[in-house]
Every structure is written in C-alpha cells, then in structure tokens.
Amino acid sequence: MNEQYQHKARKRFGQNFLHDAGVIDRILRAIHAKADDRLLEIGPGQGALTEGILNSGGQLDVVELDKDLIPILNRQFAGMSNFTLHQGDALKFDFKSLNAAPRTLRVVGNLPYNISTPLIFHLLKNADLIRDMHFMLQKEVVQRMAAGPGGGDWGRLSIMVQYHCRVEHLFNVGPGAFNPPPKVDSAIVRLVPHEVLPHPAKDHRMLERVVREAFNQRRKTLRNTLKALLSNAEIEAAGVDGSKRPEQLDLAAFVRLADKLSEQPVEAPAAD
Ligand code: SAM
C-alpha cells in the first residue's frame, strides 16, 4: 500500500490533507509559482501542494512539525535540487535564516487551523522579507482578515493584518476537499505586504495595545474601554469621537490613537 495512505491524520497537528485535484490545481494557479521564485511552505503534510510548487522550478523550503511525515516527504522530493526540508515548529522558525532578499519570499500553506493566527502574526514580524502569502484558513478567519470597519467581523485580526498587508479573499473550499474533512468551511486568502505602510504608527506596540484594549469589550464606547490608556480629551485630540464603539473606527483612526499613546511620557520606575 502507498505509505501516504498509511499515515493516520493527527488531530493535534491540525492535519486535514487536501485530496481534491481540482482544488489543489486552483490553489497552485492562484500562487502561480515561477522558476526564479523563492518559496516557503508551512506544513507540507504529504505534499499535496508541494509537488506542484516544486514543478514550477522555484526554490522551495518547507517546515513540517510531524516527524512521521519527514520520510514520506523525503522519499517524494529529496531528489529535487530545489527542495529543502526543515523539521520543526513553524511558530519558532527563524525566517531570516533563509537569507531571502527583501520582499522576495512567497509563503504558502494549508495551515493547521489551531495555529493559523499566531503563525500569521509571527510572519508579519518579518513582513519586510515577504512578497506575498497564500493560505488556506478557516473561512471565518479569512472573513475577519478581509473585513472593513462597521461590522462584527472588523476587529484585532483585520486591523493588525491590514496594517501590514493588502488582503484578498480568493475563494472558498468545502470540507469534502480534505481527508479527513474538517467541521468548518475553509477559504484561500492572499496577503500582500504593503511596500509603503499606508498608515504607519510611531510605535507598533502602541497600536497593538490600543487595538487589544478597545476590542476587549467591543460593545462599549471607546472612552470607556480605553480609559486606562487615554483620557476622553486625548481621544478627542486624536480626532476620534469617544462615544463611538471600536468597530466603527477605521485603521487610520486606531493609528492616531496609538500615536497619542506614544506621546505620553514613559513612567519613571518607582523609587525604592
Ligand atoms: N499541506 C498539506 C495539505 O494541504 O494536504 C497538509 C495540510 S494540514 C491542514 C497542516 C500541516 O501542518 C500538517 O502536515 C501538520 O503536521 C503541519 N503542522 C502542524 N503544526 C505545525 C507547526 N507548528 N509547524 C509546522 N507544521 C505544522
């Protein structure tokens, strides 16, 4: 029996393997890898996407956590000179170790849903290296990434991803395309890091802080949720109406609030 079919999918590694040739082809066409591309695949699994990417001739590094999949991947692809395998956790992977030139790296992956959000935040810390990213994610997560202000999907994920990237919800994929089928619908998203940030914050950490605090209680007004960080006068001075709720604010307004927070003097450490 083919050893691919002997591998038992592991839930703890978020293993739902793609088996629908039509869907695989559609994803590969969306990625459109070329011979001079530098690519990184997260979680290649049994190689459903890997093969097509390698056939483009592009240089592909893959990071796979499950040790049992390593011999399966090596047997299929180790003979190809454009293939490099790293066994380990993508959340701890040092993307700089790939020595990719700025804005060249093309990241792809049918991601394990349990780590998709932290992984994307980890990648965004290296956004300057990345040309684009194509991911299969839970459909709801893609909807939140691509959302605009004013609705229930607009939140921390939309703002932090859109701060760095243009987001395109490409197409949806039903559970039947996977083995075993997941309980949720999936979607393919394309993230393209901005060459120049449209709304740069003075201090990115302040943006993270203001956004996290604001959406902790998304039903409350900003003057209420942000009162530990900014006074109502400071909120108004940033050109934001403190009686609004966080989901009514666009990215530019959050950046103005973050910049207001950056203006505050850093508290001196308490004297002994
Ligand atoms: N790309 C394959 C496909 O489309 O059929 C597999 C996709 S499966 C949803 C997710 C893959 O990510 C699995 O192979 C799993 O072992 C791997 N994985 C899970 N957690 C990981 C991590 N932290 N770092 C790297 N790979 C991981």
PDB file of C-alpha atoms and ligand atoms in Angstrom:
ATOM      1  CA  MET A   1       0.000   0.000   0.000  1.00  0.00           C
ATOM      2  CA  ASN A   2       1.149   3.561  -0.719  1.00  0.00           C
ATOM      3  CA  GLU A   3       2.638   4.905   2.538  1.00  0.00           C
ATOM      4  CA  GLN A   4       0.768   8.204   2.095  1.00  0.00           C
ATOM      5  CA  TYR A   5      -2.376   6.272   2.905  1.00  0.00           C
ATOM      6  CA  GLN A   6      -0.788   4.556   5.899  1.00  0.00           C
ATOM      7  CA  HIS A   7      -0.201   7.852   7.675  1.00  0.00           C
ATOM      8  CA  LYS A   8      -3.034   8.399  10.126  1.00  0.00           C
ATOM      9  CA  ALA A   9      -4.044  12.073  10.233  1.00  0.00           C
ATOM     10  CA  ARG A  10      -3.291  13.591  13.644  1.00  0.00           C
ATOM     11  CA  LYS A  11      -5.799  15.981  15.130  1.00  0.00           C
ATOM     12  CA  ARG A  12      -3.279  17.643  17.436  1.00  0.00           C
ATOM     13  CA  PHE A  13      -1.255  18.738  14.397  1.00  0.00           C
ATOM     14  CA  GLY A  14      -4.389  20.042  12.658  1.00  0.00           C
ATOM     15  CA  GLN A  15      -3.980  17.504   9.857  1.00  0.00           C
ATOM     16  CA  ASN A  16      -6.634  17.745   7.150  1.00  0.00           C
ATOM     17  CA  PHE A  17      -4.925  16.687   3.949  1.00  0.00           C
ATOM     18  CA  LEU A  18      -6.056  18.101   0.614  1.00  0.00           C
ATOM     19  CA  HIS A  19      -7.060  15.392  -1.837  1.00  0.00           C
ATOM     20  CA  ASP A  20      -9.290  17.203  -4.364  1.00  0.00           C
ATOM     21  CA  ALA A  21      -7.178  17.599  -7.519  1.00  0.00           C
ATOM     22  CA  GLY A  22      -9.399  20.439  -8.792  1.00  0.00           C
ATOM     23  CA  VAL A  23      -8.943  22.455  -5.582  1.00  0.00           C
ATOM     24  CA  ILE A  24      -5.193  21.746  -5.486  1.00  0.00           C
ATOM     25  CA  ASP A  25      -4.904  22.975  -9.067  1.00  0.00           C
ATOM     26  CA  ARG A  26      -6.906  26.119  -8.330  1.00  0.00           C
ATOM     27  CA  ILE A  27      -4.628  26.950  -5.378  1.00  0.00           C
ATOM     28  CA  LEU A  28      -1.500  26.347  -7.465  1.00  0.00           C
ATOM     29  CA  ARG A  29      -2.856  28.625 -10.178  1.00  0.00           C
ATOM     30  CA  ALA A  30      -3.548  31.348  -7.582  1.00  0.00           C
ATOM     31  CA  ILE A  31       0.040  31.052  -6.299  1.00  0.00           C
ATOM     32  CA  HIS A  32       1.435  30.922  -9.859  1.00  0.00           C
ATOM     33  CA  ALA A  33       4.993  29.996  -8.804  1.00  0.00           C
ATOM     34  CA  LYS A  34       7.810  30.705 -11.269  1.00  0.00           C
ATOM     35  CA  ALA A  35      11.324  29.274 -11.693  1.00  0.00           C
ATOM     36  CA  ASP A  36      13.016  32.316 -10.152  1.00  0.00           C
ATOM     37  CA  ASP A  37      10.714  32.418  -7.088  1.00  0.00           C
ATOM     38  CA  ARG A  38      11.851  31.871  -3.513  1.00  0.00           C
ATOM     39  CA  LEU A  39       9.090  29.982  -1.688  1.00  0.00           C
ATOM     40  CA  LEU A  40       8.360  28.709   1.810  1.00  0.00           C
ATOM     41  CA  GLU A  41       5.612  26.179   2.528  1.00  0.00           C
ATOM     42  CA  ILE A  42       4.341  25.801   6.077  1.00  0.00           C
ATOM     43  CA  GLY A  43       3.020  22.316   6.920  1.00  0.00           C
ATOM     44  CA  PRO A  44       3.526  20.426   3.629  1.00  0.00           C
ATOM     45  CA  GLY A  45       1.900  17.330   5.113  1.00  0.00           C
ATOM     46  CA  GLN A  46       2.007  14.602   2.476  1.00  0.00           C
ATOM     47  CA  GLY A  47       2.959  17.032  -0.274  1.00  0.00           C
ATOM     48  CA  ALA A  48      -0.407  17.881  -1.858  1.00  0.00           C
ATOM     49  CA  LEU A  49       0.727  21.409  -2.770  1.00  0.00           C
ATOM     50  CA  THR A  50       4.459  20.765  -2.562  1.00  0.00           C
ATOM     51  CA  GLU A  51       4.701  18.775  -5.774  1.00  0.00           C
ATOM     52  CA  GLY A  52       3.076  21.409  -7.982  1.00  0.00           C
ATOM     53  CA  ILE A  53       5.173  24.178  -6.431  1.00  0.00           C
ATOM     54  CA  LEU A  54       8.408  22.233  -7.000  1.00  0.00           C
ATOM     55  CA  ASN A  55       7.416  21.562 -10.597  1.00  0.00           C
ATOM     56  CA  SER A  56       7.478  25.331 -11.206  1.00  0.00           C
ATOM     57  CA  GLY A  57      11.260  25.134 -10.715  1.00  0.00           C
ATOM     58  CA  GLY A  58      11.194  27.715  -7.863  1.00  0.00           C
ATOM     59  CA  GLN A  59      13.368  27.242  -4.749  1.00  0.00           C
ATOM     60  CA  LEU A  60      11.129  25.783  -2.031  1.00  0.00           C
ATOM     61  CA  ASP A  61      11.841  25.400   1.698  1.00  0.00           C
ATOM     62  CA  VAL A  62       9.226  23.537   3.723  1.00  0.00           C
ATOM     63  CA  VAL A  63       8.696  23.432   7.504  1.00  0.00           C
ATOM     64  CA  GLU A  64       6.866  20.386   8.859  1.00  0.00           C
ATOM     65  CA  LEU A  65       6.346  19.613  12.545  1.00  0.00           C
ATOM     66  CA  ASP A  66       5.242  15.966  12.368  1.00  0.00           C
ATOM     67  CA  LYS A  67       8.352  13.734  12.418  1.00  0.00           C
ATOM     68  CA  ASP A  68       6.401  10.843  10.875  1.00  0.00           C
ATOM     69  CA  LEU A  69       5.831  12.845   7.692  1.00  0.00           C
ATOM     70  CA  ILE A  70       9.516  13.584   7.147  1.00  0.00           C
ATOM     71  CA  PRO A  71      10.418  10.233   5.474  1.00  0.00           C
ATOM     72  CA  ILE A  72       7.285  10.462   3.305  1.00  0.00           C
ATOM     73  CA  LEU A  73       8.298  13.942   2.110  1.00  0.00           C
ATOM     74  CA  ASN A  74      11.939  12.982   1.659  1.00  0.00           C
ATOM     75  CA  ARG A  75      11.088   9.926  -0.381  1.00  0.00           C
ATOM     76  CA  GLN A  76       8.977  12.027  -2.752  1.00  0.00           C
ATOM     77  CA  PHE A  77      11.038  15.176  -3.049  1.00  0.00           C
ATOM     78  CA  ALA A  78      14.577  14.857  -1.623  1.00  0.00           C
ATOM     79  CA  GLY A  79      15.883  14.081  -5.118  1.00  0.00           C
ATOM     80  CA  MET A  80      14.822  17.508  -6.356  1.00  0.00           C
ATOM     81  CA  SER A  81      17.552  20.138  -6.133  1.00  0.00           C
ATOM     82  CA  ASN A  82      15.060  22.950  -5.464  1.00  0.00           C
ATOM     83  CA  PHE A  83      13.657  21.252  -2.288  1.00  0.00           C
ATOM     84  CA  THR A  84      14.846  21.884   1.306  1.00  0.00           C
ATOM     85  CA  LEU A  85      13.092  20.291   4.269  1.00  0.00           C
ATOM     86  CA  HIS A  86      13.126  21.642   7.831  1.00  0.00           C
ATOM     87  CA  GLN A  87      11.607  19.520  10.570  1.00  0.00           C
ATOM     88  CA  GLY A  88      10.267  21.746  13.347  1.00  0.00           C
ATOM     89  CA  ASP A  89       7.668  24.178  14.586  1.00  0.00           C
ATOM     90  CA  ALA A  90       6.871  26.991  12.145  1.00  0.00           C
ATOM     91  CA  LEU A  91       5.941  29.185  15.132  1.00  0.00           C
ATOM     92  CA  LYS A  92       9.593  29.044  16.228  1.00  0.00           C
ATOM     93  CA  PHE A  93      11.136  29.082  12.762  1.00  0.00           C
ATOM     94  CA  ASP A  94      13.632  31.882  12.126  1.00  0.00           C
ATOM     95  CA  PHE A  95      12.553  33.168   8.710  1.00  0.00           C
ATOM     96  CA  LYS A  96      15.703  35.303   8.495  1.00  0.00           C
ATOM     97  CA  SER A  97      17.742  32.068   8.397  1.00  0.00           C
ATOM     98  CA  LEU A  98      16.506  31.585   4.820  1.00  0.00           C
ATOM     99  CA  ASN A  99      18.610  34.594   3.759  1.00  0.00           C
ATOM    100  CA  ALA A 100      15.933  35.717   1.331  1.00  0.00           C
ATOM    101  CA  ALA A 101      16.383  39.167  -0.217  1.00  0.00           C
ATOM    102  CA  PRO A 102      13.885  41.814   0.954  1.00  0.00           C
ATOM    103  CA  ARG A 103      10.359  41.387  -0.444  1.00  0.00           C
ATOM    104  CA  THR A 104      11.124  38.135  -2.242  1.00  0.00           C
ATOM    105  CA  LEU A 105       9.778  35.353  -0.057  1.00  0.00           C
ATOM    106  CA  ARG A 106       6.498  33.769  -1.164  1.00  0.00           C
ATOM    107  CA  VAL A 107       4.873  31.954   1.754  1.00  0.00           C
ATOM    108  CA  VAL A 108       2.187  29.326   1.211  1.00  0.00           C
ATOM    109  CA  GLY A 109       0.362  26.822   3.341  1.00  0.00           C
ATOM    110  CA  ASN A 110      -2.784  24.908   4.074  1.00  0.00           C
ATOM    111  CA  LEU A 111      -2.374  25.895   7.691  1.00  0.00           C
ATOM    112  CA  PRO A 112      -3.298  23.928  10.773  1.00  0.00           C
ATOM    113  CA  TYR A 113      -6.261  25.967  11.988  1.00  0.00           C
ATOM    114  CA  ASN A 114      -5.219  25.879  15.644  1.00  0.00           C
ATOM    115  CA  ILE A 115      -2.039  27.879  14.975  1.00  0.00           C
ATOM    116  CA  SER A 116      -3.038  29.991  11.978  1.00  0.00           C
ATOM    117  CA  THR A 117      -3.476  33.320  13.784  1.00  0.00           C
ATOM    118  CA  PRO A 118      -0.256  33.196  15.888  1.00  0.00           C
ATOM    119  CA  LEU A 119       1.631  31.978  12.820  1.00  0.00           C
ATOM    120  CA  ILE A 120       0.437  34.894  10.699  1.00  0.00           C
ATOM    121  CA  PHE A 121       1.447  37.331  13.473  1.00  0.00           C
ATOM    122  CA  HIS A 122       4.865  35.614  13.588  1.00  0.00           C
ATOM    123  CA  LEU A 123       5.203  36.035   9.807  1.00  0.00           C
ATOM    124  CA  LEU A 124       4.108  39.676   9.926  1.00  0.00           C
ATOM    125  CA  LYS A 125       7.106  40.423  12.151  1.00  0.00           C
ATOM    126  CA  ASN A 126       9.152  39.547   9.042  1.00  0.00           C
ATOM    127  CA  ALA A 127       6.855  41.327   6.576  1.00  0.00           C
ATOM    128  CA  ASP A 128       9.851  43.135   5.021  1.00  0.00           C
ATOM    129  CA  LEU A 129      11.144  39.803   3.645  1.00  0.00           C
ATOM    130  CA  ILE A 130       7.827  38.719   2.168  1.00  0.00           C
ATOM    131  CA  ARG A 131       6.488  39.321  -1.323  1.00  0.00           C
ATOM    132  CA  ASP A 132       3.156  37.579  -0.748  1.00  0.00           C
ATOM    133  CA  MET A 133       1.387  34.850   1.222  1.00  0.00           C
ATOM    134  CA  HIS A 134      -1.301  32.385   0.157  1.00  0.00           C
ATOM    135  CA  PHE A 135      -3.037  30.484   2.928  1.00  0.00           C
ATOM    136  CA  MET A 136      -5.892  28.070   3.364  1.00  0.00           C
ATOM    137  CA  LEU A 137      -7.658  29.112   6.563  1.00  0.00           C
ATOM    138  CA  GLN A 138     -10.963  28.656   8.272  1.00  0.00           C
ATOM    139  CA  LYS A 139     -13.444  30.735   6.227  1.00  0.00           C
ATOM    140  CA  GLU A 140     -14.460  32.867   9.233  1.00  0.00           C
ATOM    141  CA  VAL A 141     -10.827  33.809   9.815  1.00  0.00           C
ATOM    142  CA  VAL A 142     -10.454  34.960   6.192  1.00  0.00           C
ATOM    143  CA  GLN A 143     -13.680  36.964   6.502  1.00  0.00           C
ATOM    144  CA  ARG A 144     -12.307  38.680   9.607  1.00  0.00           C
ATOM    145  CA  MET A 145      -8.990  39.432   7.885  1.00  0.00           C
ATOM    146  CA  ALA A 146     -10.687  40.943   4.839  1.00  0.00           C
ATOM    147  CA  ALA A 147     -13.438  42.840   6.723  1.00  0.00           C
ATOM    148  CA  GLY A 148     -13.885  46.599   6.703  1.00  0.00           C
ATOM    149  CA  PRO A 149     -14.990  48.789   9.627  1.00  0.00           C
ATOM    150  CA  GLY A 150     -18.606  48.865  10.733  1.00  0.00           C
ATOM    151  CA  GLY A 151     -19.438  45.173  11.080  1.00  0.00           C
ATOM    152  CA  GLY A 152     -18.970  42.351  13.524  1.00  0.00           C
ATOM    153  CA  ASP A 153     -16.019  40.849  11.595  1.00  0.00           C
ATOM    154  CA  TRP A 154     -13.911  44.004  11.977  1.00  0.00           C
ATOM    155  CA  GLY A 155     -11.546  43.552  14.891  1.00  0.00           C
ATOM    156  CA  ARG A 156      -7.982  42.989  16.086  1.00  0.00           C
ATOM    157  CA  LEU A 157      -7.153  40.488  13.325  1.00  0.00           C
ATOM    158  CA  SER A 158      -8.479  42.721  10.499  1.00  0.00           C
ATOM    159  CA  ILE A 159      -6.626  45.773  11.795  1.00  0.00           C
ATOM    160  CA  MET A 160      -3.274  44.143  12.540  1.00  0.00           C
ATOM    161  CA  VAL A 161      -3.237  42.250   9.219  1.00  0.00           C
ATOM    162  CA  GLN A 162      -4.393  45.248   7.160  1.00  0.00           C
ATOM    163  CA  TYR A 163      -1.801  47.460   8.862  1.00  0.00           C
ATOM    164  CA  HIS A 164       0.855  45.360   7.067  1.00  0.00           C
ATOM    165  CA  CYS A 165      -0.923  43.829   4.069  1.00  0.00           C
ATOM    166  CA  ARG A 166      -3.468  44.105   1.335  1.00  0.00           C
ATOM    167  CA  VAL A 167      -5.934  41.239   1.863  1.00  0.00           C
ATOM    168  CA  GLU A 168      -7.757  39.315  -0.885  1.00  0.00           C
ATOM    169  CA  HIS A 169     -10.328  36.628  -0.083  1.00  0.00           C
ATOM    170  CA  LEU A 170      -9.801  34.490  -3.205  1.00  0.00           C
ATOM    171  CA  PHE A 171     -12.243  31.562  -2.947  1.00  0.00           C
ATOM    172  CA  ASN A 172     -13.953  29.180  -0.541  1.00  0.00           C
ATOM    173  CA  VAL A 173     -13.266  25.455  -0.171  1.00  0.00           C
ATOM    174  CA  GLY A 174     -15.772  22.986   1.274  1.00  0.00           C
ATOM    175  CA  PRO A 175     -14.902  20.239   3.794  1.00  0.00           C
ATOM    176  CA  GLY A 176     -15.085  17.496   1.110  1.00  0.00           C
ATOM    177  CA  ALA A 177     -11.766  18.621  -0.407  1.00  0.00           C
ATOM    178  CA  PHE A 178      -9.901  17.314   2.666  1.00  0.00           C
ATOM    179  CA  ASN A 179      -9.180  13.996   4.256  1.00  0.00           C
ATOM    180  CA  PRO A 180     -10.423  13.847   6.967  1.00  0.00           C
ATOM    181  CA  PRO A 181     -12.991  16.595   6.280  1.00  0.00           C
ATOM    182  CA  PRO A 182     -12.872  19.456   8.816  1.00  0.00           C
ATOM    183  CA  LYS A 183     -16.069  20.571  10.549  1.00  0.00           C
ATOM    184  CA  VAL A 184     -15.783  24.087   9.112  1.00  0.00           C
ATOM    185  CA  ASP A 185     -15.628  25.744   5.701  1.00  0.00           C
ATOM    186  CA  SER A 186     -12.252  26.962   4.502  1.00  0.00           C
ATOM    187  CA  ALA A 187     -11.055  29.736   2.218  1.00  0.00           C
ATOM    188  CA  ILE A 188      -7.929  30.804   0.386  1.00  0.00           C
ATOM    189  CA  VAL A 189      -6.565  34.231   1.227  1.00  0.00           C
ATOM    190  CA  ARG A 190      -3.798  36.232  -0.432  1.00  0.00           C
ATOM    191  CA  LEU A 191      -1.852  38.683   1.750  1.00  0.00           C
ATOM    192  CA  VAL A 192       0.476  41.159   0.060  1.00  0.00           C
ATOM    193  CA  PRO A 193       2.673  43.240   2.408  1.00  0.00           C
ATOM    194  CA  HIS A 194       2.465  46.965   1.597  1.00  0.00           C
ATOM    195  CA  GLU A 195       5.605  48.397   0.036  1.00  0.00           C
ATOM    196  CA  VAL A 196       4.932  51.577   1.980  1.00  0.00           C
ATOM    197  CA  LEU A 197       2.671  51.359   5.039  1.00  0.00           C
ATOM    198  CA  PRO A 198      -0.464  53.435   4.294  1.00  0.00           C
ATOM    199  CA  HIS A 199      -0.897  54.384   7.980  1.00  0.00           C
ATOM    200  CA  PRO A 200       2.414  53.940   9.811  1.00  0.00           C
ATOM    201  CA  ALA A 201       2.246  54.143  13.604  1.00  0.00           C
ATOM    202  CA  LYS A 202       5.025  55.875  15.549  1.00  0.00           C
ATOM    203  CA  ASP A 203       5.280  52.751  17.690  1.00  0.00           C
ATOM    204  CA  HIS A 204       3.716  49.499  16.504  1.00  0.00           C
ATOM    205  CA  ARG A 205       3.477  48.204  20.095  1.00  0.00           C
ATOM    206  CA  MET A 206       1.161  51.088  20.974  1.00  0.00           C
ATOM    207  CA  LEU A 207      -1.126  50.157  18.098  1.00  0.00           C
ATOM    208  CA  GLU A 208      -1.265  46.565  19.346  1.00  0.00           C
ATOM    209  CA  ARG A 209      -2.054  47.844  22.836  1.00  0.00           C
ATOM    210  CA  VAL A 210      -4.809  50.235  21.828  1.00  0.00           C
ATOM    211  CA  VAL A 211      -6.453  47.707  19.488  1.00  0.00           C
ATOM    212  CA  ARG A 212      -6.341  44.883  22.055  1.00  0.00           C
ATOM    213  CA  GLU A 213      -7.787  47.104  24.772  1.00  0.00           C
ATOM    214  CA  ALA A 214     -10.511  48.542  22.502  1.00  0.00           C
ATOM    215  CA  PHE A 215     -11.756  45.161  21.303  1.00  0.00           C
ATOM    216  CA  ASN A 216     -11.640  43.520  24.735  1.00  0.00           C
ATOM    217  CA  GLN A 217     -15.120  44.939  25.185  1.00  0.00           C
ATOM    218  CA  ARG A 218     -16.322  45.702  21.706  1.00  0.00           C
ATOM    219  CA  ARG A 219     -19.842  46.739  22.770  1.00  0.00           C
ATOM    220  CA  LYS A 220     -18.599  49.598  24.967  1.00  0.00           C
ATOM    221  CA  THR A 221     -17.718  53.131  23.895  1.00  0.00           C
ATOM    222  CA  LEU A 222     -14.085  53.978  23.270  1.00  0.00           C
ATOM    223  CA  ARG A 223     -13.924  56.447  26.145  1.00  0.00           C
ATOM    224  CA  ASN A 224     -14.929  53.559  28.413  1.00  0.00           C
ATOM    225  CA  THR A 225     -12.736  50.772  27.027  1.00  0.00           C
ATOM    226  CA  LEU A 226      -9.668  52.983  26.608  1.00  0.00           C
ATOM    227  CA  LYS A 227      -9.904  54.844  29.908  1.00  0.00           C
ATOM    228  CA  ALA A 228      -6.851  53.055  31.369  1.00  0.00           C
ATOM    229  CA  LEU A 229      -4.784  54.285  28.407  1.00  0.00           C
ATOM    230  CA  LEU A 230      -6.208  57.597  27.164  1.00  0.00           C
ATOM    231  CA  SER A 231      -8.444  60.311  28.597  1.00  0.00           C
ATOM    232  CA  ASN A 232     -11.521  61.381  26.669  1.00  0.00           C
ATOM    233  CA  ALA A 233      -9.708  64.652  25.886  1.00  0.00           C
ATOM    234  CA  GLU A 234      -6.784  62.720  24.382  1.00  0.00           C
ATOM    235  CA  ILE A 235      -9.170  60.560  22.356  1.00  0.00           C
ATOM    236  CA  GLU A 236     -10.888  63.691  21.003  1.00  0.00           C
ATOM    237  CA  ALA A 237      -7.493  65.330  20.332  1.00  0.00           C
ATOM    238  CA  ALA A 238      -6.687  62.344  18.112  1.00  0.00           C
ATOM    239  CA  GLY A 239      -9.751  63.286  16.069  1.00  0.00           C
ATOM    240  CA  VAL A 240     -11.812  60.357  17.383  1.00  0.00           C
ATOM    241  CA  ASP A 241     -15.312  60.567  18.835  1.00  0.00           C
ATOM    242  CA  GLY A 242     -15.077  58.882  22.269  1.00  0.00           C
ATOM    243  CA  SER A 243     -18.758  57.945  22.196  1.00  0.00           C
ATOM    244  CA  LYS A 244     -18.174  55.576  19.248  1.00  0.00           C
ATOM    245  CA  ARG A 245     -17.664  51.836  19.580  1.00  0.00           C
ATOM    246  CA  PRO A 246     -14.360  50.266  18.430  1.00  0.00           C
ATOM    247  CA  GLU A 247     -15.908  48.549  15.427  1.00  0.00           C
ATOM    248  CA  GLN A 248     -16.871  51.965  13.983  1.00  0.00           C
ATOM    249  CA  LEU A 249     -13.224  53.109  13.726  1.00  0.00           C
ATOM    250  CA  ASP A 250     -11.010  52.589  10.689  1.00  0.00           C
ATOM    251  CA  LEU A 251      -7.312  51.706  10.736  1.00  0.00           C
ATOM    252  CA  ALA A 252      -6.215  55.344  10.349  1.00  0.00           C
ATOM    253  CA  ALA A 253      -8.194  56.316  13.489  1.00  0.00           C
ATOM    254  CA  PHE A 254      -6.618  53.486  15.505  1.00  0.00           C
ATOM    255  CA  VAL A 255      -3.178  54.653  14.374  1.00  0.00           C
ATOM    256  CA  ARG A 256      -3.990  58.222  15.545  1.00  0.00           C
ATOM    257  CA  LEU A 257      -4.990  56.818  18.952  1.00  0.00           C
ATOM    258  CA  ALA A 258      -1.784  54.751  19.087  1.00  0.00           C
ATOM    259  CA  ASP A 259       0.287  57.839  18.220  1.00  0.00           C
ATOM    260  CA  LYS A 260      -1.475  59.769  21.010  1.00  0.00           C
ATOM    261  CA  LEU A 261      -0.455  56.976  23.384  1.00  0.00           C
ATOM    262  CA  SER A 262       3.142  57.208  22.127  1.00  0.00           C
ATOM    263  CA  GLU A 263       3.206  60.915  23.101  1.00  0.00           C
ATOM    264  CA  GLN A 264       2.667  60.082  26.770  1.00  0.00           C
ATOM    265  CA  PRO A 265       5.802  60.310  28.897  1.00  0.00           C
ATOM    266  CA  VAL A 266       7.184  56.911  29.903  1.00  0.00           C
ATOM    267  CA  GLU A 267       6.602  56.445  33.638  1.00  0.00           C
ATOM    268  CA  ALA A 268       9.780  56.560  35.690  1.00  0.00           C
ATOM    269  CA  PRO A 269      10.419  53.366  37.670  1.00  0.00           C
ATOM    270  CA  ALA A 270       9.218  53.634  41.275  1.00  0.00           C
ATOM    271  CA  ALA A 271      11.938  54.772  43.709  1.00  0.00           C
ATOM    272  CA  ASP A 272      12.913  52.260  46.434  1.00  0.00           C
TER     273      ASP A 272
HETATM  274  N1  SAM B   1      -0.263  20.943   3.081  1.00  0.00           N
HETATM  275  C1  SAM B   1      -0.876  19.648   3.355  1.00  0.00           C
HETATM  276  C2  SAM B   1      -2.124  19.507   2.539  1.00  0.00           C
HETATM  277  O1  SAM B   1      -2.612  20.540   2.030  1.00  0.00           O
HETATM  278  O2  SAM B   1      -2.627  18.400   2.394  1.00  0.00           O
HETATM  279  C3  SAM B   1      -1.175  19.458   4.859  1.00  0.00           C
HETATM  280  C4  SAM B   1      -2.100  20.468   5.475  1.00  0.00           C
HETATM  281  S1  SAM B   1      -2.575  20.117   7.137  1.00  0.00           S
HETATM  282  C5  SAM B   1      -4.007  21.148   7.289  1.00  0.00           C
HETATM  283  C6  SAM B   1      -1.441  21.045   8.152  1.00  0.00           C
HETATM  284  C7  SAM B   1       0.007  20.545   8.170  1.00  0.00           C
HETATM  285  O3  SAM B   1       0.769  21.383   9.053  1.00  0.00           O
HETATM  286  C8  SAM B   1       0.193  19.132   8.699  1.00  0.00           C
HETATM  287  O4  SAM B   1       1.093  18.438   7.869  1.00  0.00           O
HETATM  288  C9  SAM B   1       0.782  19.307  10.105  1.00  0.00           C
HETATM  289  O5  SAM B   1       1.559  18.214  10.534  1.00  0.00           O
HETATM  290  C10 SAM B   1       1.591  20.580   9.917  1.00  0.00           C
HETATM  291  N2  SAM B   1       1.814  21.344  11.151  1.00  0.00           N
HETATM  292  C11 SAM B   1       1.017  21.430  12.239  1.00  0.00           C
HETATM  293  N3  SAM B   1       1.514  22.273  13.148  1.00  0.00           N
HETATM  294  C12 SAM B   1       2.686  22.743  12.611  1.00  0.00           C
HETATM  295  C13 SAM B   1       3.682  23.643  13.072  1.00  0.00           C
HETATM  296  N4  SAM B   1       3.580  24.239  14.264  1.00  0.00           N
HETATM  297  N5  SAM B   1       4.753  23.888  12.282  1.00  0.00           N
HETATM  298  C14 SAM B   1       4.871  23.285  11.054  1.00  0.00           C
HETATM  299  N6  SAM B   1       3.959  22.419  10.565  1.00  0.00           N
HETATM  300  C15 SAM B   1       2.878  22.157  11.334  1.00  0.00           C
END
